[in-house]
Short mmCIF file of C-alpha atoms in Angstrom, two decimals:
data_model
loop_
_atom_site.label_atom_id
_atom_site.label_comp_id
_atom_site.label_asym_id
_atom_site.label_seq_id
_atom_site.Cartn_x
_atom_site.Cartn_y
_atom_site.Cartn_z
CA MET A 541 173.82 87.41 75.12
CA LYS A 542 171.87 84.56 73.59
CA LYS A 543 171.14 86.64 70.53
CA MET A 544 174.82 87.53 70.21
CA MET A 545 175.87 83.89 70.42
CA MET A 546 173.33 82.99 67.76
CA ALA A 547 174.62 85.80 65.60
CA ALA A 548 178.20 84.59 65.97
CA ALA A 549 177.20 81.06 65.09
CA MET A 550 175.35 82.28 62.02
CA ALA A 551 178.30 84.42 61.00
CA ALA A 552 180.55 81.38 60.91
CA GLY A 553 178.40 79.89 58.17
CA LEU A 554 177.73 83.04 56.20
CA GLY A 555 181.13 83.29 54.54
CA GLY A 556 180.46 84.49 51.04
CA MET A 557 177.17 86.16 51.92
CA ALA A 558 178.85 88.37 54.50
CA HIS A 559 181.65 89.34 52.17
CA ALA A 560 179.22 89.99 49.35
CA ASP A 561 177.42 92.63 51.39
CA ALA A 562 178.50 96.10 50.30
CA HIS A 563 179.38 97.14 53.84
CA ALA A 564 180.47 93.79 55.24
CA ASN A 565 184.13 94.75 55.05
CA ASP A 566 183.99 98.45 55.91
CA VAL A 567 184.88 99.46 59.48
CA THR A 568 185.06 102.99 60.85
CA LEU A 569 186.83 103.34 64.20
CA GLN A 570 186.40 106.48 66.32
CA LEU A 571 189.44 107.15 68.49
CA GLN A 572 189.14 108.71 71.93
CA TRP A 573 191.78 111.35 71.28
CA VAL A 574 194.09 112.74 68.60
CA THR A 575 196.45 110.57 66.58
CA GLN A 576 199.19 109.38 68.94
CA ALA A 577 200.88 106.19 70.14
CA GLN A 578 197.99 105.57 72.54
CA PHE A 579 196.30 104.11 69.43
CA ALA A 580 199.36 102.60 67.80
CA GLY A 581 197.92 99.09 67.49
CA TYR A 582 195.23 100.23 65.07
CA TYR A 583 197.57 102.30 62.91
CA VAL A 584 200.04 99.39 62.85
CA ALA A 585 197.30 96.98 61.78
CA LEU A 586 196.45 99.36 58.96
CA ASP A 587 200.06 99.99 57.94
CA GLN A 588 201.21 96.36 58.15
CA GLY A 589 198.26 95.05 56.16
CA PHE A 590 196.67 93.11 59.04
CA TYR A 591 193.25 94.58 58.28
CA GLU A 592 193.73 93.92 54.60
CA GLU A 593 194.59 90.29 55.36
CA GLU A 594 191.16 90.04 57.02
CA GLY A 595 189.50 91.58 53.97
CA LEU A 596 188.69 94.79 55.83
CA ASN A 597 188.63 98.40 54.69
CA VAL A 598 189.28 100.30 57.92
CA THR A 599 188.95 104.06 58.43
CA ILE A 600 190.41 105.53 61.62
CA LEU A 601 188.86 108.80 62.82
CA PRO A 602 190.99 110.87 65.21
CA GLY A 603 189.30 112.33 68.28
CA GLY A 604 189.79 115.63 70.00
CA PRO A 605 188.49 117.93 72.75
CA ASP A 606 185.23 118.57 70.89
CA ILE A 607 184.56 114.95 69.88
CA ALA A 608 182.60 112.61 72.15
CA PRO A 609 182.99 109.04 70.85
CA PRO A 610 179.65 107.82 72.30
CA GLN A 611 177.85 110.58 70.40
CA VAL A 612 179.65 109.66 67.18
CA LEU A 613 178.71 106.01 67.68
CA ALA A 614 175.09 106.87 68.49
CA GLY A 615 174.83 109.03 65.39
CA GLY A 616 176.11 106.31 63.08
CA GLY A 617 179.38 108.07 62.39
CA ALA A 618 181.42 105.02 63.41
CA ASP A 619 180.98 101.26 63.72
CA VAL A 620 183.10 101.02 66.85
CA MET A 621 184.64 103.45 69.31
CA LEU A 622 187.37 103.47 71.90
CA ASN A 623 186.23 104.57 75.35
CA TRP A 624 187.08 104.35 79.00
CA MET A 625 184.70 101.96 80.71
CA PRO A 626 183.41 104.50 83.27
CA SER A 627 182.28 106.74 80.43
CA ALA A 628 180.83 103.83 78.47
CA LEU A 629 178.90 102.41 81.43
CA ALA A 630 177.56 105.84 82.33
CA ALA A 631 176.42 106.31 78.72
CA ARG A 632 174.77 102.88 78.79
CA GLU A 633 172.87 103.74 81.96
CA ARG A 634 171.68 106.95 80.31
CA GLY A 635 170.21 104.95 77.47
CA LEU A 636 172.96 104.45 74.87
CA PRO A 637 173.33 100.64 74.62
CA VAL A 638 177.09 100.36 74.11
CA VAL A 639 178.77 96.99 74.63
CA ASN A 640 182.44 96.24 75.27
CA ILE A 641 183.55 93.70 72.65
CA ALA A 642 187.30 93.70 73.38
CA GLN A 643 189.76 95.12 75.92
CA PRO A 644 193.30 95.63 74.54
CA PHE A 645 194.39 97.68 77.58
CA LYS A 646 194.97 95.52 80.66
CA THR A 647 196.30 98.23 82.99
CA SER A 648 195.34 101.84 83.72
CA GLY A 649 197.79 104.64 82.99
CA LEU A 650 195.84 107.28 84.93
CA MET A 651 197.44 109.12 87.81
CA LEU A 652 197.52 112.39 89.71
CA THR A 653 200.73 114.37 89.58
CA CYS A 654 201.27 116.84 92.45
CA TRP A 655 203.84 119.38 93.55
CA LYS A 656 205.82 117.89 96.42
CA ASP A 657 206.27 121.30 98.08
CA THR A 658 202.52 121.49 98.75
CA GLY A 659 203.06 118.93 101.51
CA ILE A 660 200.99 116.28 99.78
CA GLU A 661 202.19 112.82 100.76
CA THR A 662 198.99 110.81 101.14
CA VAL A 663 195.44 110.94 99.82
CA GLU A 664 194.31 112.58 103.08
CA ASP A 665 196.58 115.50 102.22
CA PHE A 666 194.31 116.31 99.26
CA ARG A 667 191.96 118.07 101.67
CA GLY A 668 191.99 121.82 101.11
CA LYS A 669 193.86 121.44 97.84
CA THR A 670 192.95 122.21 94.24
CA ILE A 671 193.06 119.25 91.88
CA GLY A 672 192.79 119.35 88.11
CA VAL A 673 190.41 116.75 86.72
CA TRP A 674 189.54 115.92 83.15
CA PHE A 675 185.84 115.77 82.34
CA PHE A 676 183.97 114.40 79.27
CA GLY A 677 183.68 111.07 81.10
CA ASN A 678 187.21 111.03 82.48
CA GLU A 679 186.09 112.51 85.80
CA TYR A 680 184.24 109.39 86.94
CA PRO A 681 187.20 107.43 88.36
CA PHE A 682 188.35 110.48 90.33
CA LEU A 683 184.93 111.26 91.77
CA SER A 684 184.49 107.63 92.79
CA TRP A 685 187.94 107.61 94.40
CA MET A 686 187.23 110.74 96.45
CA SER A 687 183.85 109.36 97.54
CA GLN A 688 185.45 106.16 98.77
CA ALA A 689 188.09 108.20 100.60
CA GLY A 690 185.38 110.32 102.22
CA ILE A 691 186.74 113.54 100.73
CA PRO A 692 184.11 116.03 99.47
CA THR A 693 184.64 117.51 96.01
CA ASP A 694 182.92 120.85 96.63
CA GLY A 695 185.86 122.72 98.09
CA GLY A 696 186.54 123.91 101.61
CA ASP A 697 189.23 122.96 104.08
CA GLU A 698 188.01 119.37 104.36
CA GLY A 699 187.33 118.84 100.68
CA VAL A 700 189.07 119.31 97.36
CA THR A 701 188.41 122.06 94.88
CA VAL A 702 187.98 120.43 91.48
CA LEU A 703 189.45 122.40 88.63
CA ARG A 704 188.06 121.46 85.22
CA GLN A 705 191.36 120.67 83.57
CA GLY A 706 191.93 121.11 79.87
CA PHE A 707 193.94 118.46 78.10
CA ASN A 708 197.25 120.05 78.99
CA VAL A 709 199.50 120.46 82.04
CA ASP A 710 199.30 124.26 82.34
CA PRO A 711 197.36 124.31 85.66
CA LEU A 712 200.25 122.56 87.40
CA LEU A 713 203.01 124.54 85.73
CA ASN A 714 201.18 127.81 86.44
CA ARG A 715 200.48 126.79 90.05
CA GLU A 716 196.73 127.03 89.46
CA ALA A 717 196.39 123.51 90.85
CA ASP A 718 198.27 121.50 93.45
CA CYS A 719 197.72 118.30 91.48
CA ILE A 720 196.58 117.53 87.95
CA SER A 721 195.41 114.49 86.05
CA THR A 722 198.12 112.89 83.94
CA MET A 723 198.64 109.71 82.00
CA THR A 724 201.85 107.75 82.43
CA TYR A 725 202.33 107.85 78.66
CA ASN A 726 201.51 111.46 77.91
CA GLU A 727 201.04 114.41 80.28
CA TYR A 728 203.55 113.23 82.89
CA GLY A 729 206.22 113.41 80.21
CA GLN A 730 205.00 116.89 79.27
CA VAL A 731 205.56 118.05 82.85
CA LEU A 732 209.12 116.72 82.76
CA ASP A 733 209.70 118.27 79.34
CA ALA A 734 208.76 121.64 80.84
CA GLY A 735 211.84 121.43 83.04
CA VAL A 736 210.33 119.95 86.19
CA SER A 737 212.35 117.18 87.81
CA GLU A 738 210.80 114.00 89.17
CA ASP A 739 212.15 114.93 92.62
CA GLU A 740 209.79 117.91 92.67
CA LEU A 741 206.73 115.73 92.13
CA VAL A 742 204.54 113.23 93.96
CA THR A 743 202.40 110.85 91.94
CA PHE A 744 199.37 108.72 92.79
CA MET A 745 198.62 105.85 90.43
CA TYR A 746 194.95 104.88 90.30
CA GLU A 747 196.10 101.25 90.04
CA ASP A 748 197.93 101.56 93.37
CA GLN A 749 194.90 103.16 95.02
CA GLY A 750 192.64 100.24 94.11
CA VAL A 751 190.33 102.44 92.04
CA ALA A 752 191.74 101.77 88.59
CA THR A 753 189.07 101.37 85.94
CA LEU A 754 189.42 99.91 82.47
CA GLU A 755 190.56 102.23 79.70
CA ASP A 756 190.53 102.23 75.91
CA GLY A 757 188.12 99.35 75.36
CA ILE A 758 186.48 98.67 72.00
CA TYR A 759 182.73 99.31 72.02
CA ALA A 760 179.87 98.72 69.59
CA LEU A 761 176.13 99.27 69.72
CA GLU A 762 174.15 96.36 71.13
CA GLU A 763 171.66 96.30 68.24
CA ASN A 764 174.48 95.90 65.72
CA LEU A 765 175.70 92.80 67.54
CA GLU A 766 172.45 91.09 66.59
CA ASP A 767 173.51 91.31 62.92
CA PRO A 768 175.62 88.27 61.89
CA VAL A 769 177.33 90.26 59.14
CA PHE A 770 178.43 92.89 61.67
CA VAL A 771 179.58 90.23 64.14
CA ASP A 772 181.72 88.57 61.46
CA LYS A 773 183.25 91.95 60.64
CA MET A 774 184.02 92.67 64.29
CA VAL A 775 185.67 89.28 64.78
CA ARG A 776 188.04 90.05 61.92
CA PHE A 777 188.58 93.61 63.13
CA VAL A 778 189.48 92.59 66.67
CA ARG A 779 191.77 89.79 65.48
CA ALA A 780 193.70 92.15 63.20
CA SER A 781 193.77 94.94 65.80
CA MET A 782 195.28 92.68 68.45
CA LYS A 783 197.87 91.52 65.94
CA GLY A 784 198.68 95.20 65.49
CA TRP A 785 198.99 95.72 69.22
CA LYS A 786 201.36 92.81 69.74
CA TRP A 787 203.49 94.01 66.81
CA ALA A 788 203.59 97.49 68.37
CA GLU A 789 204.67 96.09 71.73
CA GLU A 790 207.57 94.23 70.09
CA ASN A 791 208.55 97.11 67.79
CA PRO A 792 207.91 100.32 69.76
CA VAL A 793 210.19 102.60 67.75
CA GLU A 794 208.79 101.43 64.42
CA ALA A 795 205.25 101.68 65.79
CA ALA A 796 205.86 105.27 66.85
CA GLY A 797 207.06 106.01 63.33
CA ILE A 798 203.86 104.57 61.88
CA VAL A 799 201.82 106.80 64.18
CA LEU A 800 203.78 109.84 63.04
CA ASP A 801 203.15 108.90 59.42
CA ASN A 802 199.42 109.03 60.16
CA ASP A 803 199.48 112.31 62.09
CA GLU A 804 198.10 114.73 59.54
CA THR A 805 198.44 117.66 61.95
CA GLY A 806 202.20 117.28 62.28
CA ALA A 807 201.79 118.14 65.97
CA GLN A 808 203.54 115.08 67.38
CA SER A 809 207.29 114.74 67.87
CA GLU A 810 209.28 111.57 67.31
CA ALA A 811 210.84 111.59 70.78
CA ALA A 812 207.47 112.02 72.51
CA GLN A 813 205.82 109.28 70.48
CA ILE A 814 208.63 106.79 71.10
CA ARG A 815 208.41 107.51 74.84
CA MET A 816 204.62 107.20 74.72
CA MET A 817 204.76 103.90 72.86
CA GLY A 818 207.12 102.51 75.49
CA GLU A 819 204.64 103.38 78.24
CA ILE A 820 201.61 102.21 76.26
CA ALA A 821 203.26 98.80 75.75
CA LYS A 822 203.23 98.37 79.54
CA LEU A 823 199.45 98.88 79.58
CA THR A 824 198.62 96.46 76.76
CA ALA A 825 201.11 93.83 77.94
CA GLY A 826 199.39 90.66 79.08
CA SER A 827 196.20 91.33 77.14
CA ASN A 828 195.08 89.22 74.19
CA GLY A 829 192.05 91.44 73.73
CA ALA A 830 189.66 89.42 75.87
CA LEU A 831 188.07 91.28 78.77
CA ASP A 832 188.99 89.80 82.16
CA PRO A 833 185.75 89.47 84.17
CA ALA A 834 187.65 90.32 87.36
CA ASP A 835 188.88 93.59 85.85
CA TYR A 836 185.35 94.38 84.72
CA GLN A 837 183.94 93.69 88.18
CA ARG A 838 186.59 95.86 89.84
CA THR A 839 185.62 98.70 87.53
CA VAL A 840 181.91 98.29 88.28
CA ASP A 841 182.52 98.05 92.03
CA THR A 842 184.63 101.21 91.93
CA LEU A 843 181.95 103.11 90.05
CA LEU A 844 179.15 101.93 92.32
CA ALA A 845 181.09 103.02 95.40
CA GLY A 846 180.28 106.64 94.77
CA GLY A 847 178.37 107.34 97.99
CA SER A 848 175.40 109.62 97.42
CA ASP A 849 176.50 110.37 93.85
CA PRO A 850 177.72 107.13 92.26
CA VAL A 851 178.84 107.08 88.64
CA ILE A 852 176.28 104.36 87.93
CA SER A 853 173.30 103.53 90.12
CA ALA A 854 173.10 99.79 89.49
CA ALA A 855 175.26 96.95 88.22
CA PRO A 856 174.97 96.95 84.41
CA GLU A 857 173.55 94.03 82.51
CA GLY A 858 174.77 93.07 79.06
CA ALA A 859 177.50 95.71 79.08
CA TRP A 860 180.15 93.38 77.66
CA THR A 861 180.38 90.22 75.63
CA SER A 862 183.11 87.67 74.97
CA VAL A 863 181.49 86.46 71.76
CA ILE A 864 183.75 88.54 69.51
CA THR A 865 187.03 87.72 71.24
CA ASP A 866 186.08 84.06 71.68
CA ALA A 867 185.76 83.80 67.91
CA ALA A 868 188.71 86.06 67.11
CA LEU A 869 191.15 84.21 69.35
CA ASN A 870 190.20 80.70 68.25
#
């Protein structure tokens, strides 16, 4: 932390030197998933010239099922990545020194969506059921939740059978699972679009269960944060990105249109992206980009409460810094 503070202080006085560096203004951002309104703030900042106003040349790399942002970051393919904190902290404990430098998402959008006719009304009713869970780092909040609830995840009448869920809602629609993982802004809408009514469903918000963990934070490598040129670049990047997020919150329809303009696959629909942007705005509302220490601690406590198989084995040290947002917001 001391090194980071020194770097930030140095960056403030570097001015021309930083901007003279060939890479001082280039930023590559690795998204956690494909181009969609979940990442609207960054596309807005690019489209509305907020990055340009900060003298930045920003490249946004879409993610996908075969792309692991921590691996991209470790390999030098990106300067910063978006990641859920459980995944990032697990990666840090395994030896990849990632650091949270900003937290645009204040609230979690993760939930389980279940068929009501299975008789599921409470968490205890999960016993003996099959539940679809995303992996690639997304499984950690669920596993921690089940451990805290005392529900085994190895099947049987007293446990849950965990189905490795793809990034779709087919297991629920095909009755392969009693519940599946969904996001408020994405898969839940897909279930409804398939002709299922809300009356047929029961949902469990991770926020309501007290096991919500932070999502979609901005992460950089610790060693890079010792470079004053990089720190200066990140301050400008975070400031412009948060400007993009607030613009997106206030102009959800226009923001969805900007996302569609950047979707090279043509896979996204206007109606779905407008709906998604409306839900995403609820998750970024109240955040100025600075990580709330209480939210961080709740996430760590949730992950440590994993019984015999916790997500992380010890409280992390140096896993986040306020240096970037302190400078960006002042």
